[in-house]
Each structure stands twice: as C-alpha cells, then as structure tokens.
Amino acid sequence: MNAKHIFLDIDGTLVGYDSKIPESALEALKMAQANGHKIIISSGRPLYMIYPELLRAVNFDGIISSGGACVLVDGNVIFESIIEDEALSTVINYFRREGIRYLLQSKDDGFAEQDFVDIVIPGMLASGYNKDLVDQAYGKRTIVDDVTKIKGACKISYFASPYSPQKIADDLGGKFYVVDFSVGNVKTASSFGELNNEGVTKATGMQKYLESVGASREDTIAIGDSANDLEMLDYAHVSVAMGNGTDAVKSAADFVTTAVDNNGIYSAFVRLGLI
C-alpha cells in the first residue's frame, strides 16, 4: 500500500464532545504513522484553539486550521487566506446591522468586542454547551473596541444568528464561504456559524498541503462528522463519516465508522488497512 495522507477533523472526530481524546484514537494515529502513513489535522479551529494535549501526543505531519484558511507543513505556514480590510468591514457592518455577534480569529489569537464576553459566552452556556469546551475554545481572546481595525484574521465565527448560513452568504453577495458551527453537539448550533473568504474550505487546505508535499489526491483519506467537512470528504479519494456525524456527512461518505467515543477512528483505520 502506498503511504496514505489521512485528513482528520477534530471535534466529533478525533476528540469527543466532552473534549476528551479517546486512547484508541491516539493508538491508531501512532500505529498508522509507524506504518508510513501521514496524519494531518483538518479542523475549523484556528491554530491557537487546537487542543495542546493533542499536539503534544501526536507529531502531526500537517495541520489545516481555520477551516482551510491556514495550512502548516512540518511546522511552517505554507498557506494563509487573510480576510482583507474592505471585506472585513463588509461582514462586520452586516453582522452589527443584523444583531449577530462575532469573533475574529487569526492563527494566533481571537479578537472580540465586549459584548462577546457579556452576551455570547453566557448564551452558549445557556444553550447547553459544555463549560470546559467553551473555556478551552474561547478562554483565549483579546477584547478590542473595534474588530474592523484588526489585521491578519483568516476566519470569523458568528453567534446568535437568526439566519441560515446560506442566507448570510447570499446577503453578503456570495463573497464568503459560510457554514454551520462545527463545535459541540447542541441542537441550537444552527444559530452559530463560521465564515471564510470565498472558496476557502477544508478541501482548499488539502490541495495546498498536497501541492507542498508533492503527494497525489489518489492517496488521500478524509474523516469527519459535520457540515464543514463536506468539501473535504468530497475532495478525498476515500471518505469516512463518524457514527455520530450528521445525516448529510454520512450520505456523502464512502462508509460510516462507529462514533467518536466508540473507537470510531481505530475502527476506521482497521477497515482501511492502515493498521
């Protein structure tokens, strides 16, 4: 078997909704690497939000973060899609007008205005999000007076939206990729979402990674569970949905493994002949 390049979502795939990494998943990753395969994170999380314990436990061959907007190979940034000043002002002015809250995210930090602390965090906890997950994801952020002055953001997370991602994308003239929130197993998650520059998805990150390492798309495998994984699953030569994944993800995948907390990654790796 040729060395495979395995692209793995984090939340709901590598890590459970309790923010814990199953031991069987870590064992599978290490065994696959020992067999010559390459393991690449592919997450909606910005780089600074990726679980430190996960990065300590596994020497990943690449990291796709911010939903494809930032790609690292061997620790070096080889691609970054920045939301430039005019586009940033367009999005933030729209969110302000519609009463939608927001958090700008660069690879190194999150930037928000005071209402993020006063309104968004309490609202997420009231909606049922796990406090440890919220603290881990949003405990690091810089509060500023006006986020439109921030440089270097490659992703915007939004909260408490009355609109679907499709409506937001349409209202913004199709200039941005907008998708449902990918963190947390909460029924109200559709009111939260993520926004990148137009055309930037996890599939974009995969393509940039493959170009950088000189690998073939024919040797790719992708595993995910939620809406922002769909483009990645479609781009991969072989796609796998987690047992806890959405119906859309399960329909898009070549096969469905067990749930994240039921040895889902290990079972998938065995079925794929990686370990």
C-alpha atoms as one frame of an Amber mdcrd trajectory, in Angstrom:
protein
   0.000   0.000   0.000   1.216   3.497  -0.871   1.602   5.897   2.018  -1.783
   7.479   2.635  -2.379  11.076   3.646  -5.149  10.962   6.236  -7.041  14.200
   6.937  -8.880  14.238  10.250 -11.369  16.677  11.677 -11.001  17.291  15.424
 -14.286  17.961  17.231 -16.602  14.991  16.982 -13.946  13.025  15.081 -10.633
  12.891  16.920 -11.974  14.451  20.107 -15.324  13.756  21.751 -17.856  16.397
  22.666 -16.579  16.014  26.233 -13.239  17.465  24.991 -11.518  14.139  25.643
  -9.282  12.314  23.146 -10.047   8.567  23.090  -6.974   6.469  23.814  -7.907
   4.183  20.933  -7.726   7.155  18.530  -4.248   8.120  19.710  -3.135   4.497
  19.376  -4.494   4.333  15.826  -2.714   7.544  14.780   0.627   6.387  16.120
   0.294   2.916  14.590  -0.611   4.384  11.196   2.394   6.711  11.272   4.630
   3.799  12.233   3.308   2.061   9.105   4.443   5.008   6.972   1.165   6.907
   6.622   0.827  10.673   7.092  -1.589  12.162   9.626  -2.945  15.658   9.058
  -5.359  17.610  11.237  -8.110  19.327   9.259 -10.127  21.497  11.605 -12.351
  24.529  11.689 -10.445  25.581  14.778  -7.788  28.282  14.357  -4.291  27.114
  15.198  -4.334  28.704  18.656  -7.535  26.817  19.565  -6.276  23.316  18.753
  -6.003  21.177  21.882  -2.410  21.443  23.192  -2.597  17.902  24.593  -3.451
  16.590  21.127  -0.469  18.377  19.583   1.785  17.044  22.352   0.527  13.497
  21.922   0.988  13.208  18.159   3.624  14.607  15.821   1.237  15.588  13.031
   2.626  15.717   9.502   0.474  18.744   8.713  -2.196  20.983  10.200  -5.085
  22.513   8.291  -6.769  25.032  10.573  -9.447  27.735  10.364 -11.481  25.573
   8.006  -8.741  25.551   5.354  -7.613  29.163   5.690  -4.264  28.305   7.286
  -2.058  25.326   6.417   1.128  24.185   8.143   3.531  21.545   6.880   6.354
  20.466   9.189   5.522  23.422  11.426   5.780  26.028   8.656   2.860  28.093
   7.338   2.603  27.354   3.620  -0.807  28.971   3.016  -2.896  31.621   4.755
  -6.074  33.273   3.463  -6.498  36.634   5.207  -9.809  38.500   5.234  -8.715
  41.904   3.969  -9.877  45.295   5.286 -12.759  46.034   2.902 -14.178  42.514
   3.115 -13.834  42.524   6.889 -15.735  45.801   7.199 -18.473  44.464   4.926
 -19.017  41.404   7.113 -18.825  43.185  10.458 -21.132  46.004   9.380 -23.656
  43.410   8.198 -23.434  41.500  11.487 -23.826  44.697  13.504 -26.851  45.740
  11.485 -28.497  42.347  11.939 -27.627  41.982  15.630 -25.317  38.996  15.071
 -22.354  38.610  17.452 -18.885  37.698  16.196 -15.315  36.697  16.971 -12.407
  37.310  14.583  -9.747  34.624  14.550  -6.178  34.723  13.311  -3.870  31.734
  13.620  -2.554  33.142  16.911  -5.473  34.833  18.703  -9.164  35.669  18.807
 -10.462  39.243  18.774 -13.846  40.366  20.016 -15.697  43.329  21.427 -17.013
  43.415  24.987 -20.435  42.022  24.113 -18.771  38.706  23.288 -17.996  38.300
  26.987 -21.239  39.851  28.217 -23.658  38.123  25.850 -22.147  35.351  23.729
 -20.406  33.263  26.408 -23.425  33.222  28.771 -25.659  32.482  25.778 -23.584
  29.479  24.735 -23.636  28.053  28.235 -27.404  28.581  28.436 -27.781  26.764
  25.092 -26.136  23.669  26.536 -22.506  23.962  25.506 -20.075  22.258  27.863
 -18.307  24.843  30.070 -14.922  23.168  29.686 -15.335  23.194  25.904 -16.298
  26.889  25.912 -13.396  27.784  28.195 -10.941  25.825  26.068 -12.242  27.271
  22.824 -12.842  30.873  23.864 -10.850  31.421  27.029  -8.074  32.985  24.984
  -9.249  36.143  23.236  -8.330  39.806  23.092 -11.091  42.340  23.734 -10.862
  45.394  21.468 -13.041  48.427  20.835 -13.476  47.777  17.116 -12.621  44.486
  15.420 -12.562  46.096  11.969  -9.147  47.510  12.913  -7.683  44.024  13.335
  -5.206  42.730  10.759  -4.497  39.101   9.951  -7.872  37.454  10.633  -8.497
  34.442   8.428 -11.832  33.334   9.877 -14.877  34.808  11.621 -17.098  32.834
  13.967 -20.590  34.219  14.476 -23.160  33.627  17.181 -26.894  34.021  17.847
 -27.813  34.468  14.198 -31.477  34.399  13.148 -30.390  33.382   9.633 -29.139
  30.237   7.932 -25.574  30.128   6.607 -26.983  30.198   3.070 -28.931  33.403
   3.715 -25.876  35.070   5.235 -23.783  34.031   2.239 -26.443  35.354  -0.142
 -26.809  38.620   1.785 -23.048  39.102   1.516 -23.165  38.662  -2.248 -21.638
  35.198  -2.392 -18.219  36.591  -1.487 -17.724  34.355   1.552 -17.958  30.688
   2.468 -20.425  30.358   5.355 -21.181  27.135   7.219 -22.855  25.906  10.399
 -20.817  25.803  13.584 -18.765  22.620  13.880 -18.027  22.503  17.617 -20.388
  20.893  20.084 -23.313  18.540  19.940 -26.039  21.109  20.563 -29.383  21.298
  18.792 -29.247  25.104  18.609 -25.900  25.056  16.789 -27.516  26.277  13.574
 -27.660  29.773  15.083 -23.859  29.741  15.224 -21.551  29.564  12.248 -18.189
  30.164  10.616 -17.137  32.383   7.727 -14.074  32.278   5.472 -13.099  34.002
   2.266 -14.994  32.772  -0.783 -13.791  29.390  -1.999 -11.768  28.612   1.113
 -12.762  25.268   2.651 -11.008  22.270   4.122 -10.654  20.970   0.560  -8.600
  24.089  -0.207  -6.313  23.222   2.679  -5.973  19.653   1.450  -5.000  20.837
  -2.008  -2.382  23.249  -0.631  -0.935  20.528   1.586  -0.716  18.001  -1.258
   0.966  20.544  -3.530   3.501  21.345  -0.818   4.495  17.729  -0.142   4.169
  16.517  -3.743   1.517  13.916  -2.913  -1.331  12.593  -5.044  -5.025  13.115
  -4.366  -5.403   9.384  -5.099  -3.643   8.665  -1.805  -5.948  10.742   0.380
  -8.419   9.696   3.056 -10.663  12.125   4.958 -12.697  11.534   8.120 -15.242
  13.962   9.546 -18.612  14.464  11.163 -20.126  17.873  10.397 -21.063  20.445
   7.760 -17.627  21.994   7.302 -16.243  18.526   6.477 -18.372  18.023   3.356
 -15.954  19.611   0.870 -13.067  17.696   2.413 -14.937  14.405   2.125 -15.836
  15.144  -1.474 -12.220  16.007  -2.366 -10.676  12.936  -0.739 -10.184   9.715
  -2.664 -11.755   7.801   0.233 -14.144   9.451   2.690 -15.349   8.258   6.087
 -18.141   9.618   8.279 -18.171   9.240  12.035 -21.075   7.312  13.535 -22.051
  10.482  15.396 -21.908  12.556  12.197 -24.751  14.429  10.568 -27.005  12.721
   8.045 -25.510  14.849   5.258 -21.988  13.742   6.156 -22.998  10.090   6.348
 -24.650  10.335   2.928 -21.539  11.935   1.427 -19.062   9.370   2.764 -17.898
   6.089   1.287 -18.630   4.400   4.600 -19.613   5.176   8.184 -17.448   4.122
  11.121 -18.529   3.951  14.754 -18.925   7.034  16.944 -16.025   9.073  18.266
 -16.496   7.659  21.779 -16.889   4.107  20.467 -13.445   3.602  18.886 -14.538
   5.323  15.667 -11.069   6.284  14.440  -9.471   2.969  15.388 -12.271   1.017
  13.687 -11.969   3.114  10.530  -8.185   2.645  10.375  -8.574  -1.110  10.711
 -11.198  -1.228   7.966  -8.983   0.890   5.688  -5.998  -1.415   6.266  -3.909
   1.383   7.736  -3.150  -0.562  10.929
